[in-house]
Structures are given as C-alpha cells and as structure tokens.
Coordinates of C-alpha atoms in Angstrom, one line a residue:
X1 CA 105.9 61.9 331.3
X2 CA 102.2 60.8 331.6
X3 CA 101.8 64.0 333.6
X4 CA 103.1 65.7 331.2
X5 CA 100.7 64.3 327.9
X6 CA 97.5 64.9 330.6
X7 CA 98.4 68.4 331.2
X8 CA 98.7 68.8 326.7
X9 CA 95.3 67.0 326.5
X10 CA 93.8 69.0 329.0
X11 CA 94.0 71.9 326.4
X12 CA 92.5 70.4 324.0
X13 CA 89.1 71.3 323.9
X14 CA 90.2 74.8 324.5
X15 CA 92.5 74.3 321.4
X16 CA 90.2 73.2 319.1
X17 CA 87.1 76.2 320.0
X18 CA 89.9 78.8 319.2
X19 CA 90.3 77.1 316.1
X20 CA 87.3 76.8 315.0
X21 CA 85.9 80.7 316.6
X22 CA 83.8 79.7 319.9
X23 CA 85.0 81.6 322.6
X24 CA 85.6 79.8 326.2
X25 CA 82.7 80.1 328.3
X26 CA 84.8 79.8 331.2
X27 CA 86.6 82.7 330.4
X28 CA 83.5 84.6 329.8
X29 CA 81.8 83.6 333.2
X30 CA 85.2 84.6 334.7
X31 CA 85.1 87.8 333.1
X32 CA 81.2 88.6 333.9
X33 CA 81.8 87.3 337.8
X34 CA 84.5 90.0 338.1
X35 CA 83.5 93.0 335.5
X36 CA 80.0 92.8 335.9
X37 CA 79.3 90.8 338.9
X38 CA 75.5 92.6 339.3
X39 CA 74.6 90.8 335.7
X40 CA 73.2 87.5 335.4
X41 CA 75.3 85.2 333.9
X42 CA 73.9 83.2 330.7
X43 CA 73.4 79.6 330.4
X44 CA 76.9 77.5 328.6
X45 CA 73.6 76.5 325.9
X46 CA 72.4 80.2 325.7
X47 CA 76.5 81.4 325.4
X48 CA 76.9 78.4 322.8
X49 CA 73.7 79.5 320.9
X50 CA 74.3 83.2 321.1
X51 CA 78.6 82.5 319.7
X52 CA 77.0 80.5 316.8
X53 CA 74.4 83.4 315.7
X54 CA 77.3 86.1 315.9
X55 CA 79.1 83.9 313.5
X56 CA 77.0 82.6 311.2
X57 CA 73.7 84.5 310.9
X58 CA 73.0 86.8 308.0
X59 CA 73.0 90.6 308.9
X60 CA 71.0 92.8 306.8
X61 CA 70.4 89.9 304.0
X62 CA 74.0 89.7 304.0
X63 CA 75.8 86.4 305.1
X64 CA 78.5 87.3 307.9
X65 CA 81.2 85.1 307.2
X66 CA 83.7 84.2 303.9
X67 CA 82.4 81.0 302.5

C-alpha cells in the first residue's frame, strides 16, 4: 500500500507541468541524447526560461496565449 501511494506521488510533479504547459525536461534531454546526440544540451534554467517565452511572450505585438 505505501508502495503503492509513493509510486502515485512520484508523478506528481510530472502531473502538475502537463497541466499547467511546461514540458519535462527529462524527456527533452532524453530525446536530444538520442536524436541529436552531437548538440549541446541546454541548461533545466535555460529549458525552463526558453518553455516560459514560447508560452507567454508577445509575437508580433500580439499576446500568444487566451487570457
């Protein structure tokens, strides 16, 4: 049973980022070490900082998201 409610908590985190749009940086740095293994990889603060511009910056004067 307590195995059971550490494995649920475990997800979490990973939970509550798809819910609120940042992507996993652990799948990313998964996905760069086997797609494009020549690249360097970015920083979790430069991959944080970079997910947060996509979603919220303004594009042309325009502001990219609904509210």
């Amino acid at each position: 049973m307590i195995k059971k409610i550490a494995e649920i908590l475990s997800y979490r985190k990973q939970f509550i980022s798809l819910l609120v749009g940042v992507p996993s940086y652990e799948t990313y740095v998964a996905h760069m070490k086997l797609q494009h293994p020549e690249e360097p990889v970015k920083t979790r603060k430069e991959f944080f900082c970079e997910a947060q511009d996509n979603r919220y910056n303004a594009k042309d004067g325009k502001v990219s998201r609904c509210c």
